[in-house]
mmCIF file of N, CA and C in Angstrom:
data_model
loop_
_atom_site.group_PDB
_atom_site.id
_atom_site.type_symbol
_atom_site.label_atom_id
_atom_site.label_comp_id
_atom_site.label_asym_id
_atom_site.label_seq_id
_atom_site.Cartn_x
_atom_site.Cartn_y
_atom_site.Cartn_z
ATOM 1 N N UNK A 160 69.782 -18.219 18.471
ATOM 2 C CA UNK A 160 69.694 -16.808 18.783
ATOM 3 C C UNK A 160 68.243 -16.333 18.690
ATOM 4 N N UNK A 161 67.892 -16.619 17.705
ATOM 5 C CA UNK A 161 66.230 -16.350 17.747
ATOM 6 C C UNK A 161 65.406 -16.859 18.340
ATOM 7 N N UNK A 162 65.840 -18.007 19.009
ATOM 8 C CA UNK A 162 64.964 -18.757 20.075
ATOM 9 C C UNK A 162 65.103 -17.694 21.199
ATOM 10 N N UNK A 163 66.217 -17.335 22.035
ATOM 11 C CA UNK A 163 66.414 -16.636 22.631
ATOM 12 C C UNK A 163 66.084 -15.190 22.818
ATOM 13 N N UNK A 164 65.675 -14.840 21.852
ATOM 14 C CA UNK A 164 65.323 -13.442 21.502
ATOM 15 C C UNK A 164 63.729 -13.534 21.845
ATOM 16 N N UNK A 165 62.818 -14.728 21.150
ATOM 17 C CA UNK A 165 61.225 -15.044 21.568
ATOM 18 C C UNK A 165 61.583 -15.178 22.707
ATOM 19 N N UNK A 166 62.077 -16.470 23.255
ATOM 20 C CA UNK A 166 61.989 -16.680 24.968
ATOM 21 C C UNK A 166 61.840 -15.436 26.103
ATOM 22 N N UNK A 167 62.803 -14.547 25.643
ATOM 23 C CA UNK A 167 63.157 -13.300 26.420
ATOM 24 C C UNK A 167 61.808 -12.686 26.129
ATOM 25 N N UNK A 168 61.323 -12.183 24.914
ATOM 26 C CA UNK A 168 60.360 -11.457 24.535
ATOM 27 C C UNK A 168 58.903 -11.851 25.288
ATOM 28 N N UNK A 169 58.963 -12.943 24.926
ATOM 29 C CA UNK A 169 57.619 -13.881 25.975
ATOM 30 C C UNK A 169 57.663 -13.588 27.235
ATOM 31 N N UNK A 170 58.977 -13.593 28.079
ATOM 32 C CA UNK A 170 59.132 -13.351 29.308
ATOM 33 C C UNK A 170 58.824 -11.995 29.432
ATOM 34 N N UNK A 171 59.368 -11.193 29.142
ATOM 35 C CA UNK A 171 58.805 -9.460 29.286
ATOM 36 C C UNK A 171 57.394 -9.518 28.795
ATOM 37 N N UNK A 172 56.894 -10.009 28.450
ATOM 38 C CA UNK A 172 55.076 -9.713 28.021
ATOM 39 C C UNK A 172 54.610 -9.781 29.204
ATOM 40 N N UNK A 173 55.201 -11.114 29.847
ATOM 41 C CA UNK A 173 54.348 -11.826 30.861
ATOM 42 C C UNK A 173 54.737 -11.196 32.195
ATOM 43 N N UNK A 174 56.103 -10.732 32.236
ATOM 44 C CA UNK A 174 56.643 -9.768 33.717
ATOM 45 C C UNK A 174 55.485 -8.352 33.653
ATOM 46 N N UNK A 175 55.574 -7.896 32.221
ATOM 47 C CA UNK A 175 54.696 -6.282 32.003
ATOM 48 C C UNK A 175 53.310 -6.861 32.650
ATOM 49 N N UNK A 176 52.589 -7.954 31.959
ATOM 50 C CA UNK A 176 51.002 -8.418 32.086
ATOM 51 C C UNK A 176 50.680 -8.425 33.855
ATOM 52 N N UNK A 177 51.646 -9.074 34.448
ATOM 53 C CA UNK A 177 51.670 -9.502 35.709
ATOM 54 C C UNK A 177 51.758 -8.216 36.574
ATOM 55 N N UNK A 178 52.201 -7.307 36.223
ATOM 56 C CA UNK A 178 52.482 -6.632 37.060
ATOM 57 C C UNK A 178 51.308 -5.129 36.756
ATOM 58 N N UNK A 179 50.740 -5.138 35.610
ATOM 59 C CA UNK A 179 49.708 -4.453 35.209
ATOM 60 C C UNK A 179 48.846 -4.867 36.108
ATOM 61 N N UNK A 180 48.185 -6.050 36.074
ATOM 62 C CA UNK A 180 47.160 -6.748 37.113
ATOM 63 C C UNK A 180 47.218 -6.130 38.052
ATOM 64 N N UNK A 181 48.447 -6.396 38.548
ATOM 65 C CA UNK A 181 48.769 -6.016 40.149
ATOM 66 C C UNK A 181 48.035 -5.076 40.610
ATOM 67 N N UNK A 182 49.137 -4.053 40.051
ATOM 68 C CA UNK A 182 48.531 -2.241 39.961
ATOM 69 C C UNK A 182 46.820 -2.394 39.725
ATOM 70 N N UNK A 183 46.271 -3.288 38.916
ATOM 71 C CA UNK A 183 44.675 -2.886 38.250
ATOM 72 C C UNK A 183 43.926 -3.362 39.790
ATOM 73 N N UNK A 184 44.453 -4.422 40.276
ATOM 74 C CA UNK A 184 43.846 -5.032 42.056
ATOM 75 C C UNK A 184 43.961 -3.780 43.046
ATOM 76 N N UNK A 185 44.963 -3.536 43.261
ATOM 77 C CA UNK A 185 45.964 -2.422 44.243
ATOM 78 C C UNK A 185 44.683 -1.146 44.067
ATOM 79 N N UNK A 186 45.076 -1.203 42.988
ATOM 80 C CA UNK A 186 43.902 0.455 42.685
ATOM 81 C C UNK A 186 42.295 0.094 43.081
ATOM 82 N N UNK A 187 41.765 -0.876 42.765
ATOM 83 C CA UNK A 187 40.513 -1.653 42.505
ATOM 84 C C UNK A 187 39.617 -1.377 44.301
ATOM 85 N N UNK A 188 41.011 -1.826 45.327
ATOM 86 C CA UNK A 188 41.290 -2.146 46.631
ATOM 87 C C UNK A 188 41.023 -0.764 47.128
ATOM 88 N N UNK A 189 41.896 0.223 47.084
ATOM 89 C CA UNK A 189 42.098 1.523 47.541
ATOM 90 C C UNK A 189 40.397 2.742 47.326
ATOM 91 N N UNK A 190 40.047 1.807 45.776
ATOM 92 C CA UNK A 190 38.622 2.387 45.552
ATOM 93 C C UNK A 190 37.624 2.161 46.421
ATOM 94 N N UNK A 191 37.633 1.114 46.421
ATOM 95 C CA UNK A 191 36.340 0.228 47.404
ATOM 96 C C UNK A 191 37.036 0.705 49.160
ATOM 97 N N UNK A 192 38.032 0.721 49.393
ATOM 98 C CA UNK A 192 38.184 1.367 50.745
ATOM 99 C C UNK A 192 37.825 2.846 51.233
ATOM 100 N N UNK A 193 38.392 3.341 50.004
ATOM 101 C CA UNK A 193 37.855 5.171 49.920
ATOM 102 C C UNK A 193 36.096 4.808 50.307
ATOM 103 N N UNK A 194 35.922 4.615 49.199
ATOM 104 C CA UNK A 194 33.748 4.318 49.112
ATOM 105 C C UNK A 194 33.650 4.244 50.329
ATOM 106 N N UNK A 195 33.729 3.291 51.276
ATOM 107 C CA UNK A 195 33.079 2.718 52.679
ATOM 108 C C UNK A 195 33.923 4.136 53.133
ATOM 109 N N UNK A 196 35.095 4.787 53.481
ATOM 110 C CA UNK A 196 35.571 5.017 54.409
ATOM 111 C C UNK A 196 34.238 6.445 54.467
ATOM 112 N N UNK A 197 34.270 6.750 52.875
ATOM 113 C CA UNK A 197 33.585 8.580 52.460
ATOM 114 C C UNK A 197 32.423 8.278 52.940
ATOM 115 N N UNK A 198 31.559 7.353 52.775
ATOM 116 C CA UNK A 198 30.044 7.083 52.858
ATOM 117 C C UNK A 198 30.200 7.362 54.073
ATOM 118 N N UNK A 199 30.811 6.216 54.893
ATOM 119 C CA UNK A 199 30.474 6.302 56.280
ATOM 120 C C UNK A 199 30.737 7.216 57.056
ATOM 121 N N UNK A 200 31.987 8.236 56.844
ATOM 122 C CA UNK A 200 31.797 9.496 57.596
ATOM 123 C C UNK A 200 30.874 10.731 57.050
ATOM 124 N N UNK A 201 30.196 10.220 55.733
ATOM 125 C CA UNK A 201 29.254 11.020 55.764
ATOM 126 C C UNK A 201 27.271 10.802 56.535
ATOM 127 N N UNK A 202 27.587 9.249 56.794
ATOM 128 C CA UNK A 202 26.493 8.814 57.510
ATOM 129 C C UNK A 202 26.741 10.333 58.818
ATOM 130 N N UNK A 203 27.534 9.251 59.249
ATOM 131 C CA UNK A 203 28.052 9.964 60.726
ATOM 132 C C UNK A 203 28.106 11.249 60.442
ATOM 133 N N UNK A 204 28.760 12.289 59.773
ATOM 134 C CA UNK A 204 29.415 13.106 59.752
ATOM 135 C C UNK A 204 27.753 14.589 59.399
ATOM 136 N N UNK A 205 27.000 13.970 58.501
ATOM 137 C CA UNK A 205 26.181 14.162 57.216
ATOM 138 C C UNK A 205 26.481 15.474 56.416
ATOM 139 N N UNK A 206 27.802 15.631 55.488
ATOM 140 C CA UNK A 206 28.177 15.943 54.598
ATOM 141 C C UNK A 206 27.255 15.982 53.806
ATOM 142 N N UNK A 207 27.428 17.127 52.676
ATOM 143 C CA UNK A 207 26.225 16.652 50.971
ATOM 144 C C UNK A 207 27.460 15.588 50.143
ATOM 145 N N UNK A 208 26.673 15.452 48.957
ATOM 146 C CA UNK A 208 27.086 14.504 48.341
ATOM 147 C C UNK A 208 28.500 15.233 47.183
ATOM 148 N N UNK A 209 28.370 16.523 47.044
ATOM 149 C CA UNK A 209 29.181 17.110 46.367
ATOM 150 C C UNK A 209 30.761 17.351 47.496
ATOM 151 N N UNK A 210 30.364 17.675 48.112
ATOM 152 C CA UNK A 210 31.492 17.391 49.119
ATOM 153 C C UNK A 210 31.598 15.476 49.106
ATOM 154 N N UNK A 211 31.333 14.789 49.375
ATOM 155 C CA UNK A 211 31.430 13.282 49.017
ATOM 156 C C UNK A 211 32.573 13.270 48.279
ATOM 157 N N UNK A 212 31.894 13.301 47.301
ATOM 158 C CA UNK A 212 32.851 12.916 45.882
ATOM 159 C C UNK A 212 34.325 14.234 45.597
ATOM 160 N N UNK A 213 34.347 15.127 46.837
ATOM 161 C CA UNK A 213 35.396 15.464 46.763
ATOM 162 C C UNK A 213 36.730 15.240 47.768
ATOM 163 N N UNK A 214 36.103 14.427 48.781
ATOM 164 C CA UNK A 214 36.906 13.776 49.505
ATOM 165 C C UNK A 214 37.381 12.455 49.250
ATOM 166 N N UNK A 215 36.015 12.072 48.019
ATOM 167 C CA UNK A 215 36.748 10.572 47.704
ATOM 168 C C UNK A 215 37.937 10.668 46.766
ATOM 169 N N UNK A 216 37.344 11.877 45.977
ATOM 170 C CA UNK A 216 39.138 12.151 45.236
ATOM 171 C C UNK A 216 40.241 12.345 45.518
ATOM 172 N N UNK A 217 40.302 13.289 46.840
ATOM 173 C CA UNK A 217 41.103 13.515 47.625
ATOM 174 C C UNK A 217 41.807 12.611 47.986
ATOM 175 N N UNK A 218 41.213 11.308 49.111
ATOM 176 C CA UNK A 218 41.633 10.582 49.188
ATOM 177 C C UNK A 218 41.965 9.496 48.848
ATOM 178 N N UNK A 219 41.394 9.282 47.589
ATOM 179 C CA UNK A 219 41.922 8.440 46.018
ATOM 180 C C UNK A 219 43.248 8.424 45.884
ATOM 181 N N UNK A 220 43.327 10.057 45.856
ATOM 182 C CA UNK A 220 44.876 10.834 45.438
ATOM 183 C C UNK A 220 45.773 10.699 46.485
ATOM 184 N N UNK A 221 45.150 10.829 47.949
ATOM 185 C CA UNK A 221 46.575 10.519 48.483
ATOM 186 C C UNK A 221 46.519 8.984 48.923
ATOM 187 N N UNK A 222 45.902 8.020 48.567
ATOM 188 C CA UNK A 222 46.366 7.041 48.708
ATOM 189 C C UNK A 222 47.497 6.190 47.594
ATOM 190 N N UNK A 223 46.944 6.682 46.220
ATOM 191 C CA UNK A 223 47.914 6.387 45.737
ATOM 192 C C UNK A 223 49.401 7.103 45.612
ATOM 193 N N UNK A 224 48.939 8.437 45.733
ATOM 194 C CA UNK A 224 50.843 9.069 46.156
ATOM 195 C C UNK A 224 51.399 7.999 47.044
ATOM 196 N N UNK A 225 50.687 8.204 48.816
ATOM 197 C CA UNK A 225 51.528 7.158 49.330
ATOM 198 C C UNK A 225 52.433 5.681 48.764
ATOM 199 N N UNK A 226 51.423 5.066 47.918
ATOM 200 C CA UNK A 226 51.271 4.588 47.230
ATOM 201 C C UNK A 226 53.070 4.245 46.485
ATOM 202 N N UNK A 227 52.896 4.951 45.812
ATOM 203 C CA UNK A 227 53.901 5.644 44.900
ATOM 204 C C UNK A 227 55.472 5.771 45.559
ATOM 205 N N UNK A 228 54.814 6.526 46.444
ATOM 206 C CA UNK A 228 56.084 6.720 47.459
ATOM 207 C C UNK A 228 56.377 5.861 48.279
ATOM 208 N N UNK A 229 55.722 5.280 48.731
ATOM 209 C CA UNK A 229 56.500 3.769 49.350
ATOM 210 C C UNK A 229 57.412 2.612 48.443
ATOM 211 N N UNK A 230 57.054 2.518 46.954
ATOM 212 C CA UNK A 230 57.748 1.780 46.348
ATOM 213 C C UNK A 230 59.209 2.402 45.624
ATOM 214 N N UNK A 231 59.103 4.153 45.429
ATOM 215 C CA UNK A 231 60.039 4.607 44.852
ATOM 216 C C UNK A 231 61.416 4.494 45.575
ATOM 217 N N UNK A 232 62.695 4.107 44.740
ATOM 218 C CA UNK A 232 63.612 3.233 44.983
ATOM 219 C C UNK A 232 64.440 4.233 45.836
ATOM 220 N N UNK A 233 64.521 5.476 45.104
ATOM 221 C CA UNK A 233 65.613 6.439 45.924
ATOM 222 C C UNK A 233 65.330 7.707 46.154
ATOM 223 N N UNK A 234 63.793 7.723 46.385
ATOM 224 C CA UNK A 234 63.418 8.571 47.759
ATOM 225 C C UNK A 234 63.461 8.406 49.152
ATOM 226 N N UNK A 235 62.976 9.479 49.788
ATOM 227 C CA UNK A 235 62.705 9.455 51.125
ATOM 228 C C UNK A 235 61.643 9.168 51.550
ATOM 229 N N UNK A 236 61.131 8.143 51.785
ATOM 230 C CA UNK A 236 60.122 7.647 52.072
ATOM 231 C C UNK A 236 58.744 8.846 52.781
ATOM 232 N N UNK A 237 59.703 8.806 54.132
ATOM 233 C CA UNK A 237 59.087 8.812 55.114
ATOM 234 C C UNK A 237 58.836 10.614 55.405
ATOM 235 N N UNK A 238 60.041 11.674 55.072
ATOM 236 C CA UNK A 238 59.734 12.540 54.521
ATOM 237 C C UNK A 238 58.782 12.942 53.351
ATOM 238 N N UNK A 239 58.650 12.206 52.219
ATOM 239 C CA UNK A 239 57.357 11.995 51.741
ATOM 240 C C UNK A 239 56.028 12.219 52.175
ATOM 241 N N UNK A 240 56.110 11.143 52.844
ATOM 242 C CA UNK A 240 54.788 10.927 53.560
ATOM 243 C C UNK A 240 53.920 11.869 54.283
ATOM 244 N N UNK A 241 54.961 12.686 54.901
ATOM 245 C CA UNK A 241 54.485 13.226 55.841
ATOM 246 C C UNK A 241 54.512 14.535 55.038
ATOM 247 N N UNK A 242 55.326 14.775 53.792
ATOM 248 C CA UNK A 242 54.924 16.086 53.010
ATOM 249 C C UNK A 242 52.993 15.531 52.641
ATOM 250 N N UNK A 243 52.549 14.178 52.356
ATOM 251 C CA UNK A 243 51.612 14.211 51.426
ATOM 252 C C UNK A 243 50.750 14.542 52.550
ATOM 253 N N UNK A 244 51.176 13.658 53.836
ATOM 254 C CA UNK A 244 49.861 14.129 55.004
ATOM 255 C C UNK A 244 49.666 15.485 55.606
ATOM 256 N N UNK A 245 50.523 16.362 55.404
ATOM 257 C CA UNK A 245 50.376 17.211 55.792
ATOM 258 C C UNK A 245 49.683 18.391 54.323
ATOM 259 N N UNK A 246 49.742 18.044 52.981
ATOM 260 C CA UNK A 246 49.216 18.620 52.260
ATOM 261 C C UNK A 246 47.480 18.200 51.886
ATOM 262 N N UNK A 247 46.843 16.456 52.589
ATOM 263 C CA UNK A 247 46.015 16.375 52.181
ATOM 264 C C UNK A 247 45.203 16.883 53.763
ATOM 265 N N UNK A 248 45.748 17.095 54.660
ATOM 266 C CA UNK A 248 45.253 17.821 55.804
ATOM 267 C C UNK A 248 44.545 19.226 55.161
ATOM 268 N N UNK A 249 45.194 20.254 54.939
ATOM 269 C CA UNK A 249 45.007 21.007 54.030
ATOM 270 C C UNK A 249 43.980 21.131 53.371
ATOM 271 N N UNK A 250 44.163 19.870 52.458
ATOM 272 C CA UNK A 250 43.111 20.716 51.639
ATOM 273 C C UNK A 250 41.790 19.464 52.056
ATOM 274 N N UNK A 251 41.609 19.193 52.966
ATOM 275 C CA UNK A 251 40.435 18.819 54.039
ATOM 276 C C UNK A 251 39.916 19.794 54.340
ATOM 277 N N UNK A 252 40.592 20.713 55.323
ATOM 278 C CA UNK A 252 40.059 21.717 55.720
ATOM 279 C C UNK A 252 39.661 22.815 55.124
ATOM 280 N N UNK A 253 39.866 22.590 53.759
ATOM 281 C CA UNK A 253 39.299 23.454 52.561
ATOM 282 C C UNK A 253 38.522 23.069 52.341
ATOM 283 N N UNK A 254 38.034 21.520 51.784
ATOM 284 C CA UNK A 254 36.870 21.230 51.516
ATOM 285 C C UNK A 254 35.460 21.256 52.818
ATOM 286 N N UNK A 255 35.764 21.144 53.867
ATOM 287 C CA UNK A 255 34.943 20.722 55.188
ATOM 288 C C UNK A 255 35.088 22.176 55.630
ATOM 289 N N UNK A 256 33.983 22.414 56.362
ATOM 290 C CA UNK A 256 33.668 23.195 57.105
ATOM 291 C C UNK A 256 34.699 23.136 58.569
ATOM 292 N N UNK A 257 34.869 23.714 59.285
ATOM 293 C CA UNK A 257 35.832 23.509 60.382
ATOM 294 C C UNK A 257 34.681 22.531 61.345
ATOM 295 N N UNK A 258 33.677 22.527 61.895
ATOM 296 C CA UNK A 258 32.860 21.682 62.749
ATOM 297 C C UNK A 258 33.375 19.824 62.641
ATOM 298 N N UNK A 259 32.629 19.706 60.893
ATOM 299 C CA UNK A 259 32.828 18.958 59.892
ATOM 300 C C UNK A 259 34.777 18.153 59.907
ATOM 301 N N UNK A 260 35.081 19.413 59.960
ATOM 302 C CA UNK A 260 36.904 18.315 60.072
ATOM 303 C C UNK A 260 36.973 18.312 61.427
ATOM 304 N N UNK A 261 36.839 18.891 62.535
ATOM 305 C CA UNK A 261 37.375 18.360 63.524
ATOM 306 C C UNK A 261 36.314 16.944 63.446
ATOM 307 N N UNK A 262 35.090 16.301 63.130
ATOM 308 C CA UNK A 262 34.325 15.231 63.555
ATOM 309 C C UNK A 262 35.542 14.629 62.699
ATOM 310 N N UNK A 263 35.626 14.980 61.401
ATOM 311 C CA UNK A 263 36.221 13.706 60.580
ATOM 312 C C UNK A 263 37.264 13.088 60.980
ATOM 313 N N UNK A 264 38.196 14.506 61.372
ATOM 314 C CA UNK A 264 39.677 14.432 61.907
ATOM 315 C C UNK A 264 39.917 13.436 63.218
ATOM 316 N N UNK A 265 38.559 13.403 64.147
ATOM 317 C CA UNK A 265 38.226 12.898 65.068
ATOM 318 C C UNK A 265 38.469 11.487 65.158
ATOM 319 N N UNK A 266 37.113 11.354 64.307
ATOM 320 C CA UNK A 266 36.770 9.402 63.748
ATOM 321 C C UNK A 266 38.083 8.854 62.775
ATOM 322 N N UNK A 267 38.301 9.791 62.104
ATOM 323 C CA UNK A 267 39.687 9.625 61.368
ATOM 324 C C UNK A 267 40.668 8.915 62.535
ATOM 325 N N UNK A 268 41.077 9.180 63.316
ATOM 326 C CA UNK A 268 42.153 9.280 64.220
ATOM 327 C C UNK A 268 41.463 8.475 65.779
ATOM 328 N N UNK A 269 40.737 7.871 65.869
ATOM 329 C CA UNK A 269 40.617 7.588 66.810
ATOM 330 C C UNK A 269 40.096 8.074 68.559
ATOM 331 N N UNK A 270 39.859 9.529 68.128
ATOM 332 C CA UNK A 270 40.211 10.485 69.055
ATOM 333 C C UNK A 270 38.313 10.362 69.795
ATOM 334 N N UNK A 271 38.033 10.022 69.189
ATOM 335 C CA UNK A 271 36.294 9.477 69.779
ATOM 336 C C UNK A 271 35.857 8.145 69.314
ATOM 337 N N UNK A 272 35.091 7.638 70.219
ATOM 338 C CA UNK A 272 34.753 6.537 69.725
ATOM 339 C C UNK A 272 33.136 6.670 69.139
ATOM 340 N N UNK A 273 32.849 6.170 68.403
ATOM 341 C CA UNK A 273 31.380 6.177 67.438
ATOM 342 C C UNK A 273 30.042 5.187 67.923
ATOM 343 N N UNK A 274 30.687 4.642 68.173
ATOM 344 C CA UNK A 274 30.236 3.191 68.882
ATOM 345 C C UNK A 274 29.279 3.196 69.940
ATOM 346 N N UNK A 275 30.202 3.834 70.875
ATOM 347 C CA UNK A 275 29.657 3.966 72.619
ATOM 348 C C UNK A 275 29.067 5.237 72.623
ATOM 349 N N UNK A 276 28.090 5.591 72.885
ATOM 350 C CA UNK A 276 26.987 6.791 73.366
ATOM 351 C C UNK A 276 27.334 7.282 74.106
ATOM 352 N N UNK A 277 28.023 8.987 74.441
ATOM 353 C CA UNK A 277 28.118 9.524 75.232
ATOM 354 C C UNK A 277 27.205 8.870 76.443
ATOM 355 N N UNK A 278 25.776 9.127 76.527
ATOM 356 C CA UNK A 278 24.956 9.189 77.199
ATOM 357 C C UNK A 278 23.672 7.811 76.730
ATOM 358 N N UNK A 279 23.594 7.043 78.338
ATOM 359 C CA UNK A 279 22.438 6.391 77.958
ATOM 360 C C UNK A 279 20.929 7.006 78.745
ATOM 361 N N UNK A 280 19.740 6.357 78.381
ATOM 362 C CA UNK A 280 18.917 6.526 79.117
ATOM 363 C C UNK A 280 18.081 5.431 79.591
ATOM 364 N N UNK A 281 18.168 5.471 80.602
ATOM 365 C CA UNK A 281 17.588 4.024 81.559
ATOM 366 C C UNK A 281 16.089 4.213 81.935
#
């Protein structure tokens, strides 16, 4: 019986440990994606830096809601989702100037390309 009781106990250390990691990668991932995504639409975009660091929170935050809500067992996913996208829309356009979100909203979405130059000169 007491063998059984360690065995089990060992096993839950190691299910909790394993799955801590996980989450510590997952989050680690979502950071370093925010960074490149904020920097670079502020290259492009040229935001100040206080606005920066409030979009990286922003979108810190709704990546992990999504996050959250994709794994929770007996929600609605997908209603979710679209409550979080439509609340971090929001408060975008609180933080950004209106010029400023339509560029972001833009490059965000595909809706211009960054790449190709309106205009060349030959």
């Amino acid at each position: 019986m007491k063998k059984i009781i360690i065995t089990l106990g060992i096993l839950f250390a190691a299910v909790a440990i394993s799955t801590a990691q996980e989450k510590g990668i997952i989050a680690e991932v979502l950071r370093n994606s925010v960074e490149l995504k904020v920097d670079s639409m502020q290259e492009i975009i040229g935001f100040e830096d206080k606005v920066a660091l409030k979009l990286k929170e922003l979108e810190l935050k709704y990546l992990f809601d999504v996050q959250k809500a994709e794994t929770c067992f007996l929600c609605n996913t997908s209603k979710r989702i679209k409550k979080l996208q439509s609340a971090r829309e929001e408060r975008l356009q609180e933080i950004l100037p209106r010029d400023q979100y339509v560029k972001y909203y833009s490059i965000e979405n595909d809706l211009i390309n960054i790449d190709t130059p309106i205009w060349s000169i030959d």
